[in-house]
PDB file of C-alpha atoms in Angstrom:
ATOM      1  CA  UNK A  21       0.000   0.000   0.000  1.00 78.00           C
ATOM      2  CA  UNK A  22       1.490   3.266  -1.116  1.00 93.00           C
ATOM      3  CA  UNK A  23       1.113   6.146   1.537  1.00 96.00           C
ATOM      4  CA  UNK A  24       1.133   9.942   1.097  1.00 96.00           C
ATOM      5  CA  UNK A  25       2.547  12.514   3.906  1.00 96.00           C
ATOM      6  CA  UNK A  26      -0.678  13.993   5.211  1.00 96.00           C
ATOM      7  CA  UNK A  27      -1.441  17.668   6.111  1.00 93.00           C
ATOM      8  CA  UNK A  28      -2.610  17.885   9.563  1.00 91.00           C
ATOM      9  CA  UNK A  29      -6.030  18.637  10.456  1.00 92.00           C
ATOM     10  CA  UNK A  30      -7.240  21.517  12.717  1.00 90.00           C
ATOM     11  CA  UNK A  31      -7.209  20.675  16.571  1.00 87.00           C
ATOM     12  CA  UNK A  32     -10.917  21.403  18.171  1.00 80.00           C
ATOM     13  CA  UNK A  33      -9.057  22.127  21.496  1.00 67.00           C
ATOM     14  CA  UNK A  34      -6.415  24.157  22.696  1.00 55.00           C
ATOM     15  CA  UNK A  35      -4.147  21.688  24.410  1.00 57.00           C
ATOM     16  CA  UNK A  36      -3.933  18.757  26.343  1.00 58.00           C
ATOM     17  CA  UNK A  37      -5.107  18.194  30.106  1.00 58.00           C
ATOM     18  CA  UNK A  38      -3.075  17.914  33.021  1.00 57.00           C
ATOM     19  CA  UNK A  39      -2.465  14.533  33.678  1.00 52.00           C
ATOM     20  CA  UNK A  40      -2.113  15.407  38.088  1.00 46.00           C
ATOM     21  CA  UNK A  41      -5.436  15.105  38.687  1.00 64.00           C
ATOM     22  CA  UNK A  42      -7.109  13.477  41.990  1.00 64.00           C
ATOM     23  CA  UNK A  43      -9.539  10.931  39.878  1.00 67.00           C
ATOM     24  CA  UNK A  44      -6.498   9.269  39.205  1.00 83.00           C
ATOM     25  CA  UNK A  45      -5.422   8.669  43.252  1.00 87.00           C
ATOM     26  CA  UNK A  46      -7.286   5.907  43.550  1.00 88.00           C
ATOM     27  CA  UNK A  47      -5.839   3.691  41.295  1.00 90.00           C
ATOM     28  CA  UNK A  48      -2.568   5.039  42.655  1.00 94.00           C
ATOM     29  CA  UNK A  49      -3.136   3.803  45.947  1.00 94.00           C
ATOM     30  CA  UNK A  50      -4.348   0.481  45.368  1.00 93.00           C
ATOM     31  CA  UNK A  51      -1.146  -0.806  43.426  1.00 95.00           C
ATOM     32  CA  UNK A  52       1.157   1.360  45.256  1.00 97.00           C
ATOM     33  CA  UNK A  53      -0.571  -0.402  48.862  1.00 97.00           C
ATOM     34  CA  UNK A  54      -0.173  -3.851  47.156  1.00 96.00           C
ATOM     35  CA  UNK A  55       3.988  -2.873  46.282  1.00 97.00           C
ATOM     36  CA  UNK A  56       4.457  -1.507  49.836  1.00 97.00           C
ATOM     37  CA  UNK A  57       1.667  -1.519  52.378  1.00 97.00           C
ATOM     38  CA  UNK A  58      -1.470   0.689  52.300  1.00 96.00           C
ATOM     39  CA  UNK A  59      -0.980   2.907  54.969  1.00 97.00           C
ATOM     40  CA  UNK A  60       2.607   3.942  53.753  1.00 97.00           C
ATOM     41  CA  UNK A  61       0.954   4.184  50.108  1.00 97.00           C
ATOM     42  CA  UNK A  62      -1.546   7.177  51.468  1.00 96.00           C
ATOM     43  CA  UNK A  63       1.229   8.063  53.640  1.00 97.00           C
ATOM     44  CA  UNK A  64       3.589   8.927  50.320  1.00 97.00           C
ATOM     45  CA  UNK A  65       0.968   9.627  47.991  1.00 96.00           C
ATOM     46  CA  UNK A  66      -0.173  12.244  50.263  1.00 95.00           C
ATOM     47  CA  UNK A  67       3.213  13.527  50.917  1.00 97.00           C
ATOM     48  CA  UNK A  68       4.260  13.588  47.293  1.00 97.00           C
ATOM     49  CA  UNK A  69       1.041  14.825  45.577  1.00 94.00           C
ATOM     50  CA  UNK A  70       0.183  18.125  48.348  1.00 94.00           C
ATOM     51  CA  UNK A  71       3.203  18.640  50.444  1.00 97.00           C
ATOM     52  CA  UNK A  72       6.216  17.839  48.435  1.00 98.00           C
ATOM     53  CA  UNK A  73       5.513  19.791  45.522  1.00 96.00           C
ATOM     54  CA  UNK A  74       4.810  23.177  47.780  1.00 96.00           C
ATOM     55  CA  UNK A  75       8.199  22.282  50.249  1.00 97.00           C
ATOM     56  CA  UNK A  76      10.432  19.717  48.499  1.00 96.00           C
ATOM     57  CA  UNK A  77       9.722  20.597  44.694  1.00 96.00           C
ATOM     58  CA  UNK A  78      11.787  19.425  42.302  1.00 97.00           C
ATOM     59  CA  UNK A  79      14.359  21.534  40.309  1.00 97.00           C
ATOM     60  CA  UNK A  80      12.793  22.483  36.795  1.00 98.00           C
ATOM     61  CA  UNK A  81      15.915  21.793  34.464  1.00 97.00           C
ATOM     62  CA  UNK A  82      15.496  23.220  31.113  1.00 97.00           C
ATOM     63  CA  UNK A  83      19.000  22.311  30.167  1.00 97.00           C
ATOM     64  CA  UNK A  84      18.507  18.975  30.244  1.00 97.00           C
ATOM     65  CA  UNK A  85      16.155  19.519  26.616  1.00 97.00           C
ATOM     66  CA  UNK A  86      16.806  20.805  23.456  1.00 94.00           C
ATOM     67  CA  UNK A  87      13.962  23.436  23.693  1.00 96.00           C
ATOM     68  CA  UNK A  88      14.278  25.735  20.440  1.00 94.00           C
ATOM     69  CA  UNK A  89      12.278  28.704  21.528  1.00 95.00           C
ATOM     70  CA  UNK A  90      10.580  29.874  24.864  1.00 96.00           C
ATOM     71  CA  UNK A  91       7.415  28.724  23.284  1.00 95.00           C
ATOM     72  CA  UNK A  92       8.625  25.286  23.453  1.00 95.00           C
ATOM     73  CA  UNK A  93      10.538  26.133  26.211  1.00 96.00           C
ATOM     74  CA  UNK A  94       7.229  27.310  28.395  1.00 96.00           C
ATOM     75  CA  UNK A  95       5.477  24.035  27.383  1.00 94.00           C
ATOM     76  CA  UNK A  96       7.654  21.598  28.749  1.00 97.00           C
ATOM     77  CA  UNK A  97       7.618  23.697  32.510  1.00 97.00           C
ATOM     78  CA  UNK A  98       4.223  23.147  32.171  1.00 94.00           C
ATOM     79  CA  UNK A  99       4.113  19.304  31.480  1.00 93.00           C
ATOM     80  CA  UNK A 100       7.587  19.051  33.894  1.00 97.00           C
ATOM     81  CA  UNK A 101       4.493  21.278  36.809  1.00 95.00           C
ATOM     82  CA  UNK A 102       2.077  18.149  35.730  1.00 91.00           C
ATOM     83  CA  UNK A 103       4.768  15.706  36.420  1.00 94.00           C
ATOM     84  CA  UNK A 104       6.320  16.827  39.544  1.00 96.00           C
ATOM     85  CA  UNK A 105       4.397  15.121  41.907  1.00 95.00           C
ATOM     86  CA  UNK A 106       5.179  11.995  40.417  1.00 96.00           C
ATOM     87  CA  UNK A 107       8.970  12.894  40.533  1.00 98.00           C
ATOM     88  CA  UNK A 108       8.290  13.552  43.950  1.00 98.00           C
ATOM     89  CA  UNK A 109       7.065   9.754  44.175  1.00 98.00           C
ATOM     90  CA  UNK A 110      10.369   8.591  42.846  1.00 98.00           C
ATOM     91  CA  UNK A 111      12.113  10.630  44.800  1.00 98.00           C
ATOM     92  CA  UNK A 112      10.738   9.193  47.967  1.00 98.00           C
ATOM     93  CA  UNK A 113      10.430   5.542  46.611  1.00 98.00           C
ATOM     94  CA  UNK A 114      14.268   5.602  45.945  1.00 98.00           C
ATOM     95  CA  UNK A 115      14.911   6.593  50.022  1.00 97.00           C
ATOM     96  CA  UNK A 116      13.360   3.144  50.863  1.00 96.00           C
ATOM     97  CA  UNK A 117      13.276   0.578  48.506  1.00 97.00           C
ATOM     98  CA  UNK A 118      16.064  -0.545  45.565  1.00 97.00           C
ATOM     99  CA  UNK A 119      16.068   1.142  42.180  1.00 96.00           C
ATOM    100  CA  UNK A 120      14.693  -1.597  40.403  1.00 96.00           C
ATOM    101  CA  UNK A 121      11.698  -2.104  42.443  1.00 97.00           C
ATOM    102  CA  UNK A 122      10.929   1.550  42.594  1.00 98.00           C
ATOM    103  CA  UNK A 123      11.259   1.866  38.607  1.00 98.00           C
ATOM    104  CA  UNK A 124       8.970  -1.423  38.695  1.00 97.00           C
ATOM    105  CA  UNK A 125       6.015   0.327  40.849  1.00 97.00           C
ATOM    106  CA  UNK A 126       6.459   3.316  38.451  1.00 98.00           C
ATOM    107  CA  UNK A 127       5.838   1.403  35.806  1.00 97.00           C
ATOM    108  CA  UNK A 128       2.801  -0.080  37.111  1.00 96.00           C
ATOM    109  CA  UNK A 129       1.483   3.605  38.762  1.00 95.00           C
ATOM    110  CA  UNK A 130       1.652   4.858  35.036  1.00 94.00           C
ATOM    111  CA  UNK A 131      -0.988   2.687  34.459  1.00 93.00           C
ATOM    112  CA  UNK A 132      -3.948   4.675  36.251  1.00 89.00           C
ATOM    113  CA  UNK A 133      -2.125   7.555  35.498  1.00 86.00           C
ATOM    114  CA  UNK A 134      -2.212   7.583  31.860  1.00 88.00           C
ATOM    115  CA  UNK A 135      -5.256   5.193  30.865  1.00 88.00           C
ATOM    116  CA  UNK A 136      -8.672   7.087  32.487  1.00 82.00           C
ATOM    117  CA  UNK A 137      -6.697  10.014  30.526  1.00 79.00           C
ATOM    118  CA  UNK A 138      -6.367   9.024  27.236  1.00 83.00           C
ATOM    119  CA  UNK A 139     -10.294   6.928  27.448  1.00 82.00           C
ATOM    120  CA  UNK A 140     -11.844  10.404  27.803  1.00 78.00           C
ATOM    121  CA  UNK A 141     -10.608  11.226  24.434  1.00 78.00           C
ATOM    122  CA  UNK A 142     -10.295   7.821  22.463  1.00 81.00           C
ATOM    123  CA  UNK A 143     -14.195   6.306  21.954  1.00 79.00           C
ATOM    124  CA  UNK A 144     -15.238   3.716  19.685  1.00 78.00           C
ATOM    125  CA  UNK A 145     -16.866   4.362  16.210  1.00 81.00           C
ATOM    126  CA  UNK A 146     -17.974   0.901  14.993  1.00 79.00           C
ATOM    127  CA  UNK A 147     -18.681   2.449  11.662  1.00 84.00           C
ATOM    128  CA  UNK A 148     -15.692   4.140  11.033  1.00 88.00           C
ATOM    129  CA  UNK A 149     -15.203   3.930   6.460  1.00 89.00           C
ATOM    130  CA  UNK A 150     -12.120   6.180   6.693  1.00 92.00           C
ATOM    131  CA  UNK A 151      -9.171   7.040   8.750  1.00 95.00           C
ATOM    132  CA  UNK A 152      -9.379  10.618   8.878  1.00 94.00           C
ATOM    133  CA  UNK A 153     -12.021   9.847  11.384  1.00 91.00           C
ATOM    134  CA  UNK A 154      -9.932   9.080  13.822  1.00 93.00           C
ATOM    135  CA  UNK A 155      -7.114  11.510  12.872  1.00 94.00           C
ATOM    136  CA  UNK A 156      -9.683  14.148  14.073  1.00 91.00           C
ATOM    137  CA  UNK A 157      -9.611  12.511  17.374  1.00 88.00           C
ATOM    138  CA  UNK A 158      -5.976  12.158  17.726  1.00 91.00           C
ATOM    139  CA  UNK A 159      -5.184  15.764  16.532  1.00 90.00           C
ATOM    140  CA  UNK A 160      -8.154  16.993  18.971  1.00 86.00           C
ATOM    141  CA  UNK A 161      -5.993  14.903  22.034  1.00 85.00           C
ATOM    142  CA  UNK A 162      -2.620  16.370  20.643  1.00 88.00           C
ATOM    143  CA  UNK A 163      -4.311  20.081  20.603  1.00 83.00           C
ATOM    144  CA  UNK A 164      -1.890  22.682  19.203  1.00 81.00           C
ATOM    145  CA  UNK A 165       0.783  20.194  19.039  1.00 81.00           C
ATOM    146  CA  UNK A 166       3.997  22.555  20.973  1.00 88.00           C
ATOM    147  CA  UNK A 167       5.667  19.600  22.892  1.00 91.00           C
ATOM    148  CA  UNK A 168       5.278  17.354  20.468  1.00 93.00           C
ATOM    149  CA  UNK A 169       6.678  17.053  17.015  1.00 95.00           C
ATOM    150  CA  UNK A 170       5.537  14.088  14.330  1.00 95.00           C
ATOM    151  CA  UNK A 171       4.291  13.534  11.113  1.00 96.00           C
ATOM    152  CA  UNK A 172       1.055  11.818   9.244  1.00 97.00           C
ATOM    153  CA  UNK A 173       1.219   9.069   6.877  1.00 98.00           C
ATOM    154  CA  UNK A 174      -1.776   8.468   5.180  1.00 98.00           C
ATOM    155  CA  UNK A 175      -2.728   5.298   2.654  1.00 96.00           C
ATOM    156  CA  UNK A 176      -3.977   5.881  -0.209  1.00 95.00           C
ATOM    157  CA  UNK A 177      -7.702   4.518   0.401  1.00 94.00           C
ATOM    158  CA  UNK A 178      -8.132   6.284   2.985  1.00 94.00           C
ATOM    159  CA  UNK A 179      -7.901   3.315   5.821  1.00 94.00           C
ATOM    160  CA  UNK A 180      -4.375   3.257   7.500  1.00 96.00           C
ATOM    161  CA  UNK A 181      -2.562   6.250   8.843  1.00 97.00           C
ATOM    162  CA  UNK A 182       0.981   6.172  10.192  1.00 98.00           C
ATOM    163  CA  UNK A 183       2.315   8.818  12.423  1.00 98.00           C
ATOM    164  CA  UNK A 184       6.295   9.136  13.704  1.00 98.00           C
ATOM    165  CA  UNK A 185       6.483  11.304  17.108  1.00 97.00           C
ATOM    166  CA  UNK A 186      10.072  12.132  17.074  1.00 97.00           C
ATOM    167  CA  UNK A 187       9.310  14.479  20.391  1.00 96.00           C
ATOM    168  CA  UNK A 188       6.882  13.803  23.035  1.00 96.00           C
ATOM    169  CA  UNK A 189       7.526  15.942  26.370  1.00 96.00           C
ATOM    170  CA  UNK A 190       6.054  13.971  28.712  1.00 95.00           C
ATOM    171  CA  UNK A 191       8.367  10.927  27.683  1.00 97.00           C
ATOM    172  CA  UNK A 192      11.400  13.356  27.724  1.00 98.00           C
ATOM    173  CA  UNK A 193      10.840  14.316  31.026  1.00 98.00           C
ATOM    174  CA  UNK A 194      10.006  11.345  32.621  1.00 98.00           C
ATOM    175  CA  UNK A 195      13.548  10.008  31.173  1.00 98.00           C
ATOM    176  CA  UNK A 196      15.621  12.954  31.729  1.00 98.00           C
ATOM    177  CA  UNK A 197      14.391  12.662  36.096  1.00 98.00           C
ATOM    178  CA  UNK A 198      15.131   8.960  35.908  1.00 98.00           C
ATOM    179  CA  UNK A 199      11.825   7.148  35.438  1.00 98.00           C
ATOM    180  CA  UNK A 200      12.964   5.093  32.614  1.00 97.00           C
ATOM    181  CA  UNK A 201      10.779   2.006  32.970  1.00 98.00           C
ATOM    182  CA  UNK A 202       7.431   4.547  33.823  1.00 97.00           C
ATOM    183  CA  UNK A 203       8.386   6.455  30.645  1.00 97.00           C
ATOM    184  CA  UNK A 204       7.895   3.343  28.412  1.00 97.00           C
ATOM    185  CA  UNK A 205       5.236   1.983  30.239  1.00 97.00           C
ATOM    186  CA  UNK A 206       3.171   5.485  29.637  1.00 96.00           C
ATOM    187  CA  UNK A 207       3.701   4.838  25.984  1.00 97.00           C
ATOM    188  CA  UNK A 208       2.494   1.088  26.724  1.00 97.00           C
ATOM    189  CA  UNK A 209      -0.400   2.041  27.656  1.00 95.00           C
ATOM    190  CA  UNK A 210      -1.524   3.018  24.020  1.00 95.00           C
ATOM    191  CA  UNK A 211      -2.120  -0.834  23.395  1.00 94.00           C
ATOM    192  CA  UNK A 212      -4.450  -1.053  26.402  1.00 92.00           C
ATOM    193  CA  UNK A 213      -6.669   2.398  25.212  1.00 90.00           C
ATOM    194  CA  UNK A 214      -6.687   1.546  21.483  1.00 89.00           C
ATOM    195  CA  UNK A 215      -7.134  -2.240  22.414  1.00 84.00           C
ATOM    196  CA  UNK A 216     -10.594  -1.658  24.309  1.00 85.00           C
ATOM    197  CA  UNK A 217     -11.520   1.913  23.099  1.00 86.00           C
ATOM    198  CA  UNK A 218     -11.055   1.537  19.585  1.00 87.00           C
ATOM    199  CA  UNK A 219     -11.563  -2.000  18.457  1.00 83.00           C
ATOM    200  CA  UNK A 220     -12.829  -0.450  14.857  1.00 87.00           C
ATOM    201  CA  UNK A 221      -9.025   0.441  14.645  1.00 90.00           C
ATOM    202  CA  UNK A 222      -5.761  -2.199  14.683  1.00 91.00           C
ATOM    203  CA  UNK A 223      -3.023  -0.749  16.903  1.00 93.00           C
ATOM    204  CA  UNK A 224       0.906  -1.479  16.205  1.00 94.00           C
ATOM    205  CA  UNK A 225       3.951  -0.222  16.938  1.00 96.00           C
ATOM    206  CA  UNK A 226       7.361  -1.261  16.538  1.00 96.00           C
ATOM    207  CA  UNK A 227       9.454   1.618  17.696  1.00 97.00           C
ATOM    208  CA  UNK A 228       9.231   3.483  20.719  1.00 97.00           C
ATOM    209  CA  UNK A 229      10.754   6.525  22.563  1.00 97.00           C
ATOM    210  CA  UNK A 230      10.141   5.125  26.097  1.00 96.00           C
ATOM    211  CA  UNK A 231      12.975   2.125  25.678  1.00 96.00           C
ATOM    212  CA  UNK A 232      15.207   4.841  23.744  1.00 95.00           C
ATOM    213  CA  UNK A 233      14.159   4.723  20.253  1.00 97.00           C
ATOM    214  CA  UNK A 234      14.282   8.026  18.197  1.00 97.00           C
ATOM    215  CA  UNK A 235      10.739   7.791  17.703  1.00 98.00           C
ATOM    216  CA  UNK A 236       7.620   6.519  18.029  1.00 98.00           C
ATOM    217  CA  UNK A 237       5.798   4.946  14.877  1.00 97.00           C
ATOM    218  CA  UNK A 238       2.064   4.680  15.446  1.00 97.00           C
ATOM    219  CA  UNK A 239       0.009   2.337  12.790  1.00 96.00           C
ATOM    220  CA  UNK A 240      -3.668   1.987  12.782  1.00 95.00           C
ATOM    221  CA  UNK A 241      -5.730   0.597  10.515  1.00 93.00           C
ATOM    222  CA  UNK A 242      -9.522  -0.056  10.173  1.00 90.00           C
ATOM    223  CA  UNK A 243      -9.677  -3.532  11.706  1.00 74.00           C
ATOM    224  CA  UNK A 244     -12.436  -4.742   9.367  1.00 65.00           C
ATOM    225  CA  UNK A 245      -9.892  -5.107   6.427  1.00 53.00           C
ATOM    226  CA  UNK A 246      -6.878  -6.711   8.534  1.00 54.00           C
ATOM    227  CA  UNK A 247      -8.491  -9.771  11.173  1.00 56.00           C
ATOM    228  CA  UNK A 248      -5.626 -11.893  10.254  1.00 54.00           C
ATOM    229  CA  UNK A 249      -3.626  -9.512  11.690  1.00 57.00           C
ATOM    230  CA  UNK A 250      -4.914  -9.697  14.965  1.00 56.00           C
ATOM    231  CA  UNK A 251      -1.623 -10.656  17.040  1.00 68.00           C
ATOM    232  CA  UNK A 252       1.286 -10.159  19.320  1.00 74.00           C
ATOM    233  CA  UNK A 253       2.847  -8.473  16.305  1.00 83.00           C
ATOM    234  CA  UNK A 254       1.184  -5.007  17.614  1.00 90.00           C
ATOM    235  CA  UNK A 255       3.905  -5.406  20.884  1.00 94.00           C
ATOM    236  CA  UNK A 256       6.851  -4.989  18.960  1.00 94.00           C
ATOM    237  CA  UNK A 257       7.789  -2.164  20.746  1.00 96.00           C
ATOM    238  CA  UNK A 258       8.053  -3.915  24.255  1.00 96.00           C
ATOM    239  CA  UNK A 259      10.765  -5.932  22.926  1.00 95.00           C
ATOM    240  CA  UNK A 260      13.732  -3.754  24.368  1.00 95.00           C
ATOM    241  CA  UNK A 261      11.809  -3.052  27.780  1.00 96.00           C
ATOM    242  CA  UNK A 262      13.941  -3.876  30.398  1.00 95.00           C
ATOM    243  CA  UNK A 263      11.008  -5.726  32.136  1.00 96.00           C
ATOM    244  CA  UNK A 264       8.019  -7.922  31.645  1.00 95.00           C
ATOM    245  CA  UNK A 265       6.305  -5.243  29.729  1.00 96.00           C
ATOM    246  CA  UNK A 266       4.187  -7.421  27.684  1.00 94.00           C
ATOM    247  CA  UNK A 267       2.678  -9.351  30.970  1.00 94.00           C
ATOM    248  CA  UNK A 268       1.462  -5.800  32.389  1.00 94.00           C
ATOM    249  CA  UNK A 269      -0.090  -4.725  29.625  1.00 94.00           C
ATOM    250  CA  UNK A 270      -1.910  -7.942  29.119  1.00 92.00           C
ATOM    251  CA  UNK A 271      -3.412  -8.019  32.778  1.00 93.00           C
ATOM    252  CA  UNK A 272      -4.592  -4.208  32.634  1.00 92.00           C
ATOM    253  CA  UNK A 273      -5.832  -5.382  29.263  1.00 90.00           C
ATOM    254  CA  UNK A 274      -7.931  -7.966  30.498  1.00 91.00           C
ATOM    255  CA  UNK A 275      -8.818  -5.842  33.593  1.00 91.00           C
ATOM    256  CA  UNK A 276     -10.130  -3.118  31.371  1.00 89.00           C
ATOM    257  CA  UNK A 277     -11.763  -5.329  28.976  1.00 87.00           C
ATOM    258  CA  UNK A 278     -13.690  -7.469  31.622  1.00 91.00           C
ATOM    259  CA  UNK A 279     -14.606  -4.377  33.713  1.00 89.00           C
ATOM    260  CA  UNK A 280     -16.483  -2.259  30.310  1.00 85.00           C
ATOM    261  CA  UNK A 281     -13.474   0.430  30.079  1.00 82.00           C
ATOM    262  CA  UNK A 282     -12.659   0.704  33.900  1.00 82.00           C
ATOM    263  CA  UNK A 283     -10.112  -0.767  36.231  1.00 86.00           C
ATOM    264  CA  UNK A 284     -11.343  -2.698  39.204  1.00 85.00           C
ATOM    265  CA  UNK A 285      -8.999  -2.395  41.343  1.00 83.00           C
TER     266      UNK A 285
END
């Protein structure tokens, strides 16, 4: 199938949402109490999400980035503001427990973090016929685009697009403060959304910026055309996690699935 470098369609939103927000404390606490007790998991989420970020806030370290202009440059503060009390999190993890059980329970905490966030925007559409559909929806999640940077690949009926993120701040910063196995589990959690959200679309991807990759390379089709294709070859981006990336998904997969598009917990 021959493919044609899209133009990108208008955003119906300004910008993303914050990603700290309380709804997602919940989920939070129930893994982190299964990792390390419940009362210390209120105890540091607490800490970390209202006090920490007012007396122990991290360092914002624009140096770290290759921002091009303060426009950029202001963007990533703002997504580093969203972050911080999960740096916080780390921060206080690392104090008690070893590093790779603390990037372990990051991974898994990026789990409630990231999914309720990304359902609110990804629906299904059972009758999708082509994919700028769904390019609507993505462009509408990515708003104006500043912290990103990627490009659209679109086939040439109309029912596949490819996109290749080559920036994404939230990964950057979650990487450049040491959450290396949270940063790739964030972009992990893209098979669990367009798994259950989207099942008019097939989900792929091969390359990924969370395990180090230059970029990302999305690939969705509409699933009608492609059944045969319905396999473990969408994960072939897990294959440099450091971890048992593939069993995580699978379980908050099945979670999601069983549960009508929300974790039990």
């Amino acid at each position: 199938m021959e493919f044609y470098e899209a133009k990108r369609l208008e955003p119906q939103n300004g910008e993303m949402d914050s990603v700290a927000q309380l709804d997602i404390l919940i989920g939070m606490k129930h893994i982190l109490g299964n990792e390390i007790g419940k009362l210390t998991a209120i105890i540091m989420l607490l800490k970390s999400f209202i006090w920490d970020p007012i007396f122990n806030r991290p360092v914002w370290k624009p140096e770290l980035f290759d921002l091009p202009n303060d426009e950029v440059k202001e963007v990533y503060q703002k997504k580093f503001e969203d972050l911080t009390p999960f740096i916080c999190l780390f921060t206080r993890l690392k104090k008690k427990y070893n590093k790779d059980k603390v990037q372990i329970i990051m991974a898994k905490l990026s789990v409630p973090a990231s999914v309720p966030y990304l359902g609110k925007t990804f629906k299904a559409k059972p009758n999708i016929t082509d994919i700028d559909e769904f390019r609507q929806d993505m462009t509408n999640y990515l708003g104006n685009g500043i912290g990103f940077e990627w490009t659209e690949k679109v086939s040439l009926d109309k029912q596949e697009v490819v996109y290749r993120f080559t920036r994404c701040a939230y990964i950057e910063i979650l990487q450049a403060y040491g959450m290396d196995y949270a940063a790739s589990m964030v972009c992990y959690c893209d098979h669990i959304i367009f798994d259950n959200n989207t099942p008019e679309l097939y989900f792929s991807r091969n390359h990924c910026k969370g395990v180090g990759d230059s970029y990302c390379d999305h690939h969705y089709k509409i699933r009608k055309l492609i059944d045969d294709e319905n396999n473990d070859k969408r994960y072939g981006d897990t294959e440099k996690a450091p971890y048992d990336a593939i069993k995580i998904i699978k379980d908050w997969e099945k979670n999601y699935k069983d549960n009508n598009g929300k974790f039990k917990w």
